[in-house]
Amino acid sequence: MNTIQIVIEFLGTFAFAISGIRWAANKDFDWFGGYVVGLATAIGGGTIRDVMLGVTPFWMTNALYLICTAAALLTVIAFKKAIVRFTNTWFLFDTLGLGLFTVAGMQKTLYEGFPFWVAIIMGCITGAAGGVIRDVLINEVPLIFRKEIYAMACIAGGVAYYLGLWSGLSVEITAIISFAVVVIVRLMAVKFHISLPHLHDEG
């Protein structure tokens, strides 16, 4: 499970870093600013998760996560025109990162011996908190608080992970199913404009 965890976290780091850097580019940040936003997006949720679990944040024990973010920055720079042309690129990578980190958060929480309900919450934090930090850095209202289904997709993926293991599926198959559920829920919510009811100030 450790190998699976590392692979998922690397893929999630790259995907979320691309998402953050793409948003920074949209705001005309310089290369360093783009790297900072990409790194915060990639490691923010996992850092909060690890602090809450009482373990050393994952990126502090392996510099490859910082290198992975640098690779994402170089990718955006090298393929700038193609990435800008596809306006939904940030959404694609953000959704993939969301799914990957939700799974990573759940696996690490369970590995540390916490119950499933904690794992679902930590999966949600791992997947969504980095996006909140990104949005704050680029001066946007965090996506998690707006109309799109975001954190709820993480919760759906977490429940799917629980049901997968409960039904006797292997960790690998369960991880794939959970990832797919997060991605599909978010894609369908955006495609069909599904959202939670909004609060309204009647005063």
CSV table of C-alpha atoms in Angstrom, one decimal:
chain,number,residue,atom,x,y,z
A,1,MET,CA,0.0,0.0,0.0
A,2,ASN,CA,3.0,2.3,0.6
A,3,THR,CA,4.0,2.1,-3.1
A,4,ILE,CA,0.4,2.8,-4.2
A,5,GLN,CA,0.3,5.7,-1.8
A,6,ILE,CA,3.5,7.3,-3.2
A,7,VAL,CA,2.4,6.9,-6.8
A,8,ILE,CA,-1.0,8.4,-6.2
A,9,GLU,CA,0.6,11.4,-4.3
A,10,PHE,CA,3.1,12.1,-7.1
A,11,LEU,CA,0.4,12.0,-9.7
A,12,GLY,CA,-1.9,14.1,-7.6
A,13,THR,CA,0.9,16.6,-6.9
A,14,PHE,CA,1.6,17.0,-10.6
A,15,ALA,CA,-2.1,17.4,-11.5
A,16,PHE,CA,-2.8,19.9,-8.8
A,17,ALA,CA,0.4,21.8,-9.5
A,18,ILE,CA,-0.6,22.2,-13.1
A,19,SER,CA,-4.0,23.4,-12.0
A,20,GLY,CA,-2.5,26.0,-9.6
A,21,ILE,CA,0.1,27.2,-12.1
A,22,ARG,CA,-2.6,27.6,-14.8
A,23,TRP,CA,-4.6,29.8,-12.5
A,24,ALA,CA,-1.6,31.8,-11.6
A,25,ALA,CA,-0.8,32.3,-15.3
A,26,ASN,CA,-4.4,33.5,-15.8
A,27,LYS,CA,-3.6,36.2,-13.2
A,28,ASP,CA,-0.3,37.2,-14.9
A,29,PHE,CA,1.9,35.9,-12.0
A,30,ASP,CA,5.6,35.6,-12.7
A,31,TRP,CA,7.3,32.2,-12.8
A,32,PHE,CA,8.1,32.2,-9.1
A,33,GLY,CA,4.6,33.3,-8.2
A,34,GLY,CA,3.3,30.5,-10.4
A,35,TYR,CA,5.5,28.0,-8.6
A,36,VAL,CA,4.4,29.1,-5.2
A,37,VAL,CA,0.7,28.9,-6.2
A,38,GLY,CA,1.3,25.5,-7.8
A,39,LEU,CA,3.2,24.2,-4.8
A,40,ALA,CA,0.6,25.4,-2.3
A,41,THR,CA,-2.2,23.8,-4.4
A,42,ALA,CA,-0.3,20.5,-4.6
A,43,ILE,CA,0.9,20.1,-0.9
A,44,GLY,CA,-1.6,22.3,1.0
A,45,GLY,CA,-4.3,19.7,1.6
A,46,GLY,CA,-1.8,16.9,2.4
A,47,THR,CA,0.0,19.1,4.8
A,48,ILE,CA,-3.1,19.9,6.7
A,49,ARG,CA,-4.0,16.2,6.8
A,50,ASP,CA,-0.6,15.1,8.1
A,51,VAL,CA,-0.6,17.8,10.8
A,52,MET,CA,-4.0,16.7,11.9
A,53,LEU,CA,-2.9,13.1,11.9
A,54,GLY,CA,0.2,13.9,13.9
A,55,VAL,CA,2.7,12.8,11.3
A,56,THR,CA,5.5,14.6,9.5
A,57,PRO,CA,4.1,16.3,6.3
A,58,PHE,CA,4.8,14.1,3.4
A,59,TRP,CA,6.7,16.7,1.3
A,60,MET,CA,9.2,17.3,4.2
A,61,THR,CA,10.6,13.7,3.9
A,62,ASN,CA,11.0,13.7,0.1
A,63,ALA,CA,12.1,16.6,-2.1
A,64,LEU,CA,10.7,15.0,-5.2
A,65,TYR,CA,7.4,16.6,-4.5
A,66,LEU,CA,9.0,20.0,-4.9
A,67,ILE,CA,10.8,18.8,-8.0
A,68,CYS,CA,7.5,17.5,-9.3
A,69,THR,CA,6.0,20.9,-8.9
A,70,ALA,CA,8.9,22.4,-10.8
A,71,ALA,CA,8.3,19.9,-13.6
A,72,ALA,CA,4.7,21.0,-13.7
A,73,LEU,CA,5.8,24.7,-14.0
A,74,LEU,CA,8.2,23.8,-16.9
A,75,THR,CA,5.4,21.9,-18.6
A,76,VAL,CA,3.1,24.9,-18.4
A,77,ILE,CA,5.9,27.1,-19.7
A,78,ALA,CA,6.8,24.7,-22.5
A,79,PHE,CA,3.3,24.1,-23.7
A,80,LYS,CA,1.9,27.5,-22.8
A,81,LYS,CA,0.0,28.1,-26.1
A,82,ALA,CA,-1.6,24.7,-26.1
A,83,ILE,CA,-2.6,25.0,-22.4
A,84,VAL,CA,-4.1,28.4,-22.9
A,85,ARG,CA,-5.9,27.3,-26.0
A,86,PHE,CA,-7.7,24.6,-24.0
A,87,THR,CA,-9.6,26.8,-21.6
A,88,ASN,CA,-10.8,23.8,-19.6
A,89,THR,CA,-7.2,22.5,-18.9
A,90,TRP,CA,-7.2,23.8,-15.3
A,91,PHE,CA,-10.5,22.1,-14.7
A,92,LEU,CA,-9.3,18.8,-16.0
A,93,PHE,CA,-6.1,18.8,-13.9
A,94,ASP,CA,-8.0,20.1,-10.9
A,95,THR,CA,-10.5,17.3,-11.1
A,96,LEU,CA,-7.8,14.6,-11.6
A,97,GLY,CA,-5.9,16.0,-8.6
A,98,LEU,CA,-9.0,16.1,-6.6
A,99,GLY,CA,-9.7,12.4,-7.2
A,100,LEU,CA,-6.1,11.3,-6.7
A,101,PHE,CA,-5.6,13.2,-3.4
A,102,THR,CA,-9.0,12.1,-2.0
A,103,VAL,CA,-7.8,8.5,-2.4
A,104,ALA,CA,-4.3,9.3,-1.1
A,105,GLY,CA,-5.8,11.0,2.0
A,106,MET,CA,-8.0,8.1,2.8
A,107,GLN,CA,-5.3,5.5,2.4
A,108,LYS,CA,-2.8,7.4,4.6
A,109,THR,CA,-5.5,7.9,7.3
A,110,LEU,CA,-6.4,4.3,7.4
A,111,TYR,CA,-2.7,3.3,7.4
A,112,GLU,CA,-2.3,5.4,10.5
A,113,GLY,CA,-5.0,3.4,12.2
A,114,PHE,CA,-7.9,5.9,12.2
A,115,PRO,CA,-11.5,4.8,11.6
A,116,PHE,CA,-13.3,5.1,8.3
A,117,TRP,CA,-15.3,8.2,9.1
A,118,VAL,CA,-12.1,10.1,9.9
A,119,ALA,CA,-10.5,8.8,6.7
A,120,ILE,CA,-13.4,10.2,4.6
A,121,ILE,CA,-13.0,13.6,6.2
A,122,MET,CA,-9.2,13.5,5.7
A,123,GLY,CA,-9.7,12.4,2.1
A,124,CYS,CA,-12.0,15.5,1.6
A,125,ILE,CA,-9.4,17.8,3.3
A,126,THR,CA,-6.6,16.3,1.2
A,127,GLY,CA,-8.5,16.8,-2.0
A,128,ALA,CA,-10.1,20.1,-1.4
A,129,ALA,CA,-7.9,22.2,1.0
A,130,GLY,CA,-5.2,22.8,-1.6
A,131,GLY,CA,-7.7,24.4,-3.9
A,132,VAL,CA,-8.9,26.6,-1.1
A,133,ILE,CA,-5.3,27.9,-0.5
A,134,ARG,CA,-4.8,28.4,-4.2
A,135,ASP,CA,-8.0,30.5,-4.5
A,136,VAL,CA,-7.0,32.6,-1.6
A,137,LEU,CA,-3.6,33.3,-3.1
A,138,ILE,CA,-5.0,34.4,-6.4
A,139,ASN,CA,-7.7,36.4,-4.7
A,140,GLU,CA,-10.7,34.3,-5.7
A,141,VAL,CA,-13.7,33.1,-3.7
A,142,PRO,CA,-12.7,29.4,-2.9
A,143,LEU,CA,-14.3,27.1,-5.4
A,144,ILE,CA,-15.4,24.8,-2.6
A,145,PHE,CA,-17.8,27.6,-1.3
A,146,ARG,CA,-19.3,28.3,-4.7
A,147,LYS,CA,-21.9,26.6,-6.9
A,148,GLU,CA,-19.8,23.7,-8.2
A,149,ILE,CA,-19.9,20.3,-6.5
A,150,TYR,CA,-16.4,20.0,-5.1
A,151,ALA,CA,-16.1,18.7,-1.5
A,152,MET,CA,-19.2,16.6,-2.0
A,153,ALA,CA,-17.4,14.7,-4.8
A,154,CYS,CA,-14.6,13.9,-2.3
A,155,ILE,CA,-17.2,12.6,0.2
A,156,ALA,CA,-18.8,10.4,-2.6
A,157,GLY,CA,-15.4,9.0,-3.4
A,158,GLY,CA,-14.7,8.3,0.2
A,159,VAL,CA,-17.9,6.4,0.6
A,160,ALA,CA,-17.1,4.4,-2.5
A,161,TYR,CA,-13.7,3.5,-1.0
A,162,TYR,CA,-15.4,2.3,2.2
A,163,LEU,CA,-17.9,0.2,0.3
A,164,GLY,CA,-15.2,-1.2,-1.9
A,165,LEU,CA,-13.1,-2.5,0.9
A,166,TRP,CA,-16.2,-3.6,2.9
A,167,SER,CA,-17.3,-5.7,-0.1
A,168,GLY,CA,-13.9,-7.4,-0.2
A,169,LEU,CA,-12.3,-5.7,-3.2
A,170,SER,CA,-8.5,-5.3,-3.3
A,171,VAL,CA,-7.0,-1.9,-2.3
A,172,GLU,CA,-5.9,-1.3,-6.0
A,173,ILE,CA,-9.4,-1.9,-7.4
A,174,THR,CA,-11.0,0.1,-4.6
A,175,ALA,CA,-8.6,3.0,-5.2
A,176,ILE,CA,-9.5,3.1,-8.9
A,177,ILE,CA,-13.2,3.0,-8.2
A,178,SER,CA,-13.0,5.8,-5.6
A,179,PHE,CA,-10.9,7.9,-8.0
A,180,ALA,CA,-13.4,7.4,-10.8
A,181,VAL,CA,-16.4,8.3,-8.5
A,182,VAL,CA,-14.8,11.6,-7.5
A,183,VAL,CA,-14.0,12.5,-11.2
A,184,ILE,CA,-17.4,11.4,-12.5
A,185,VAL,CA,-19.4,13.1,-9.8
A,186,ARG,CA,-17.6,16.4,-10.4
A,187,LEU,CA,-17.8,16.2,-14.2
A,188,MET,CA,-21.5,15.4,-14.2
A,189,ALA,CA,-22.2,18.1,-11.7
A,190,VAL,CA,-20.5,20.7,-13.9
A,191,LYS,CA,-22.0,19.3,-17.1
A,192,PHE,CA,-25.5,19.3,-15.8
A,193,HIS,CA,-25.2,22.4,-13.6
A,194,ILE,CA,-25.9,20.4,-10.4
A,195,SER,CA,-25.2,22.3,-7.2
A,196,LEU,CA,-26.2,22.4,-3.6
A,197,PRO,CA,-28.9,25.0,-2.6
A,198,HIS,CA,-27.5,28.4,-1.8
A,199,LEU,CA,-27.9,30.4,1.4
A,200,HIS,CA,-29.7,33.7,1.0
A,201,ASP,CA,-29.6,36.6,3.3
A,202,GLU,CA,-33.2,37.7,3.6
A,203,GLY,CA,-32.3,40.7,5.7
